[in-house]
Coordinates of C-alpha atoms in Angstrom, one line a residue:
Chain Z
A404 CA -28.0 -88.4 98.9
Q405 CA -25.9 -85.2 98.8
R406 CA -28.4 -82.3 98.9
V407 CA -28.5 -78.6 99.7
T408 CA -31.9 -77.3 101.1
Q409 CA -32.8 -73.6 101.4
P410 CA -36.4 -73.9 102.6
E411 CA -37.4 -70.2 102.1
K412 CA -37.7 -68.8 98.7
L413 CA -38.2 -65.3 99.9
L414 CA -37.3 -63.6 103.3
S415 CA -38.6 -60.1 103.9
V416 CA -37.2 -58.1 106.9
F417 CA -37.2 -54.5 107.8
K418 CA -33.9 -52.6 108.0
G419 CA -32.3 -53.0 111.4
A420 CA -34.0 -56.4 112.0
P421 CA -31.9 -59.7 112.2
V422 CA -31.7 -62.0 109.5
E423 CA -31.3 -65.6 109.3
L424 CA -31.0 -67.4 106.0
K425 CA -31.5 -71.2 106.4
C426 CA -29.4 -73.9 104.8
N427 CA -29.3 -77.6 105.6
Y428 CA -27.3 -80.1 103.9
S429 CA -27.1 -83.9 103.6
Y430 CA -23.7 -85.1 103.2
S431 CA -21.8 -88.4 104.4
G432 CA -18.3 -86.9 104.6
S433 CA -16.7 -83.9 106.3
P434 CA -18.7 -81.0 104.4
E435 CA -17.3 -77.9 103.1
L436 CA -19.8 -75.1 102.8
F437 CA -20.2 -71.8 101.4
W438 CA -22.7 -68.9 100.8
Y439 CA -22.7 -67.1 97.4
V440 CA -24.6 -63.9 96.9
Q441 CA -26.1 -62.4 93.6
Y442 CA -26.8 -58.7 93.9
S443 CA -29.3 -57.2 91.4
R444 CA -27.8 -57.4 87.8
Q445 CA -24.4 -58.6 89.2
R446 CA -22.8 -62.1 88.7
L447 CA -22.8 -64.8 91.6
Q448 CA -20.0 -64.1 93.7
L449 CA -18.6 -65.7 97.1
L450 CA -19.6 -64.2 100.2
L451 CA -18.0 -66.4 102.8
R452 CA -16.8 -70.1 103.4
H453 CA -17.3 -72.0 106.4
I454 CA -13.5 -72.9 106.9
S455 CA -12.3 -69.3 106.9
R456 CA -14.6 -68.5 110.0
E457 CA -14.9 -65.1 108.8
S458 CA -17.4 -62.2 109.0
I459 CA -18.2 -60.5 105.7
K460 CA -20.4 -57.4 105.4
G461 CA -21.4 -58.2 108.9
F462 CA -22.7 -61.7 107.8
T463 CA -21.4 -65.0 109.7
A464 CA -22.6 -68.6 109.3
D465 CA -21.6 -71.4 111.4
L466 CA -21.3 -75.1 110.7
N467 CA -23.4 -77.1 112.9
K468 CA -22.7 -80.7 112.1
G469 CA -25.4 -82.1 114.7
E470 CA -28.1 -80.2 112.6
T471 CA -26.4 -80.6 109.4
S472 CA -27.0 -76.9 108.9
F473 CA -25.0 -73.8 107.9
H474 CA -27.4 -70.9 108.4
L475 CA -26.0 -67.3 107.4
K476 CA -26.8 -64.8 109.8
K477 CA -26.5 -60.8 110.4
P478 CA -27.6 -58.9 113.2
F479 CA -29.0 -55.8 111.6
A480 CA -30.0 -56.0 108.0
Q481 CA -29.1 -53.0 105.5
E482 CA -31.1 -52.3 102.5
E483 CA -28.0 -53.1 100.4
D484 CA -28.1 -56.7 101.7
S485 CA -31.3 -57.1 99.4
A486 CA -29.9 -60.1 96.9
M487 CA -30.4 -63.7 96.1
Y488 CA -28.4 -65.9 98.4
Y489 CA -27.1 -69.5 97.8
C490 CA -25.8 -72.1 99.9
A491 CA -23.4 -74.5 98.4
L492 CA -21.8 -77.7 99.4
K493 CA -18.5 -79.0 97.9
S494 CA -19.2 -82.4 97.4
G495 CA -16.2 -83.5 95.5
T496 CA -12.9 -81.9 94.6
Y497 CA -14.3 -80.0 91.7
K498 CA -18.0 -80.5 92.5
Y499 CA -20.2 -78.2 94.1
I500 CA -23.9 -78.6 95.0
F501 CA -26.1 -75.5 95.2
G502 CA -29.3 -74.9 96.8
T503 CA -32.2 -73.0 95.1
G504 CA -31.3 -69.8 96.8
T505 CA -33.4 -67.7 99.0
R506 CA -34.4 -64.1 97.9
L507 CA -33.6 -61.6 100.9
K508 CA -35.7 -58.2 101.0
V509 CA -34.7 -55.7 103.1
L510 CA -37.7 -53.2 103.7
A511 CA -36.8 -49.6 104.5
Chain W
D1147 CA -11.8 -55.4 84.7
A1148 CA -14.1 -58.3 83.9
M1149 CA -12.6 -61.7 85.0
V1150 CA -15.1 -64.1 83.4
I1151 CA -16.9 -63.1 80.2
Q1152 CA -19.7 -65.0 78.8
N1153 CA -20.9 -64.1 75.1
P1154 CA -23.4 -63.7 74.5
R1155 CA -25.5 -62.6 77.3
Y1156 CA -28.8 -63.5 75.4
Q1157 CA -29.0 -66.3 72.9
V1158 CA -32.1 -67.4 70.9
T1159 CA -31.9 -70.7 68.9
Q1160 CA -34.3 -72.8 67.2
F1161 CA -35.3 -76.4 68.4
G1162 CA -32.9 -78.6 67.0
K1163 CA -30.4 -76.0 65.8
P1164 CA -26.9 -76.4 67.2
V1165 CA -25.9 -73.6 69.3
T1166 CA -22.5 -72.7 71.0
L1167 CA -21.9 -70.6 74.2
S1168 CA -18.4 -69.1 75.1
C1169 CA -16.8 -68.2 78.0
S1170 CA -13.3 -66.5 78.5
Q1171 CA -11.2 -65.8 81.6
T1172 CA -8.3 -63.4 82.4
L1173 CA -7.6 -65.0 85.6
N1174 CA -5.4 -67.8 84.4
H1175 CA -7.3 -70.4 86.3
N1176 CA -6.8 -74.0 85.7
V1177 CA -10.5 -75.3 86.4
M1178 CA -13.4 -74.2 84.3
Y1179 CA -17.1 -75.0 85.0
W1180 CA -20.3 -74.9 83.2
Y1181 CA -23.7 -74.8 85.2
Q1182 CA -27.2 -74.9 83.9
Q1183 CA -29.7 -73.0 86.1
K1184 CA -33.5 -73.2 85.0
S1185 CA -35.8 -70.7 86.5
S1186 CA -36.3 -70.7 90.3
Q1187 CA -33.8 -73.7 90.4
A1188 CA -30.2 -74.3 91.8
P1189 CA -27.4 -74.0 89.4
K1190 CA -26.4 -77.5 88.4
L1191 CA -23.2 -78.6 87.5
L1192 CA -22.8 -79.9 83.8
F1193 CA -18.9 -80.5 83.7
H1194 CA -15.8 -79.1 84.5
Y1195 CA -12.3 -79.0 83.1
Y1196 CA -9.3 -79.5 85.0
D1197 CA -6.5 -77.8 82.6
K1198 CA -7.4 -80.0 79.2
D1199 CA -8.9 -83.0 81.3
F1200 CA -12.9 -82.9 80.8
N1201 CA -15.0 -84.3 83.5
N1202 CA -18.6 -85.0 82.7
E1203 CA -21.3 -85.1 85.4
A1204 CA -23.1 -88.8 85.2
D1205 CA -26.5 -87.0 84.6
T1206 CA -25.4 -84.5 82.1
P1207 CA -27.1 -85.4 78.8
D1208 CA -25.1 -86.5 75.7
N1209 CA -26.6 -83.3 74.0
F1210 CA -24.1 -81.1 75.8
Q1211 CA -20.7 -81.1 74.9
S1212 CA -17.7 -78.8 75.8
R1213 CA -14.4 -77.7 74.4
R1214 CA -11.5 -75.9 75.8
P1215 CA -8.8 -75.2 73.4
N1216 CA -6.5 -73.0 75.6
T1217 CA -6.5 -71.8 79.4
S1218 CA -8.7 -68.8 78.6
F1219 CA -11.5 -70.2 76.8
C1220 CA -14.2 -72.6 77.2
F1221 CA -17.1 -73.4 74.9
L1222 CA -20.7 -75.1 75.6
D1223 CA -22.1 -76.7 72.5
I1224 CA -25.7 -77.9 72.6
R1225 CA -26.0 -80.2 69.6
S1226 CA -29.8 -80.4 69.3
P1227 CA -31.5 -77.9 71.7
G1228 CA -34.9 -79.1 73.0
L1229 CA -37.3 -76.9 74.5
G1230 CA -36.3 -78.0 78.0
D1231 CA -32.6 -76.6 77.5
A1232 CA -33.7 -73.2 77.9
A1233 CA -31.9 -71.7 80.8
M1234 CA -29.3 -69.5 82.3
Y1235 CA -25.8 -71.0 81.5
L1236 CA -23.1 -70.1 84.0
C1237 CA -19.4 -70.5 83.2
A1238 CA -17.1 -70.4 86.4
T1239 CA -13.5 -70.9 87.3
S1240 CA -11.3 -71.7 90.2
R1241 CA -7.5 -72.0 90.9
D1242 CA -6.6 -75.3 92.0
S1243 CA -4.7 -75.0 95.2
E1244 CA -3.6 -77.5 98.2
G1245 CA -6.6 -79.1 99.3
G1246 CA -8.5 -78.3 96.4
P1247 CA -10.2 -75.1 94.9
Y1248 CA -12.3 -72.9 97.2
E1249 CA -13.6 -69.9 95.6
Q1250 CA -15.4 -70.0 92.1
Y1251 CA -15.5 -67.0 90.0
F1252 CA -18.7 -66.8 88.0
G1253 CA -19.4 -65.0 84.8
P1254 CA -22.7 -63.1 84.2
G1255 CA -24.3 -66.2 82.5
T1256 CA -25.9 -66.6 79.1
R1257 CA -29.6 -66.8 79.0
L1258 CA -30.7 -69.3 76.3
T1259 CA -34.0 -69.3 74.7
V1260 CA -35.4 -72.1 72.2
T1261 CA -38.1 -71.5 70.1

């Protein structure tokens, strides 16, 4: 079954601490994975996608096919990073499966 | 400069009373999606349009229908809402490109309450 798992509903870290938001997937083909973010009172928006191998707002995510993971990392959390983060798997040409999301709280 | 607009933002309907949610876009994207997101759950794809071609997810209840009269607008019709249909409904768009669409642009969502 195709599935995206985000095991943490809430992650609290102090400002300046490293952050790792976990995402594991189940998919039989070659996966395309994304991280979306939703800041307070804003719409869901793309943060990054694995094929771009980019760093956005200091966040990076590496696809690990052996561990079927696509964890989102940032070395030094900022208060403005507080948001809801969703991992998503593109499971068909126009089909995306989202995880249940992790709320990140960065404490001052 | 809103790109994907959803109206209304909040909708209250009665059990069994048909309701329509609307989505419009200024991006001229050819693909439009409707997601249902219940509290603390993942957004779940209901269906999508590729231009005028409608594609229903296998597990989307028949109670949910959609219309796309033109590129800019897409509607979600719930024929007989039940209490279990209370949720946030998200509209999204994407532009098809070689290798498939990559980024989805989401609207702010419509929160549906069923009384």
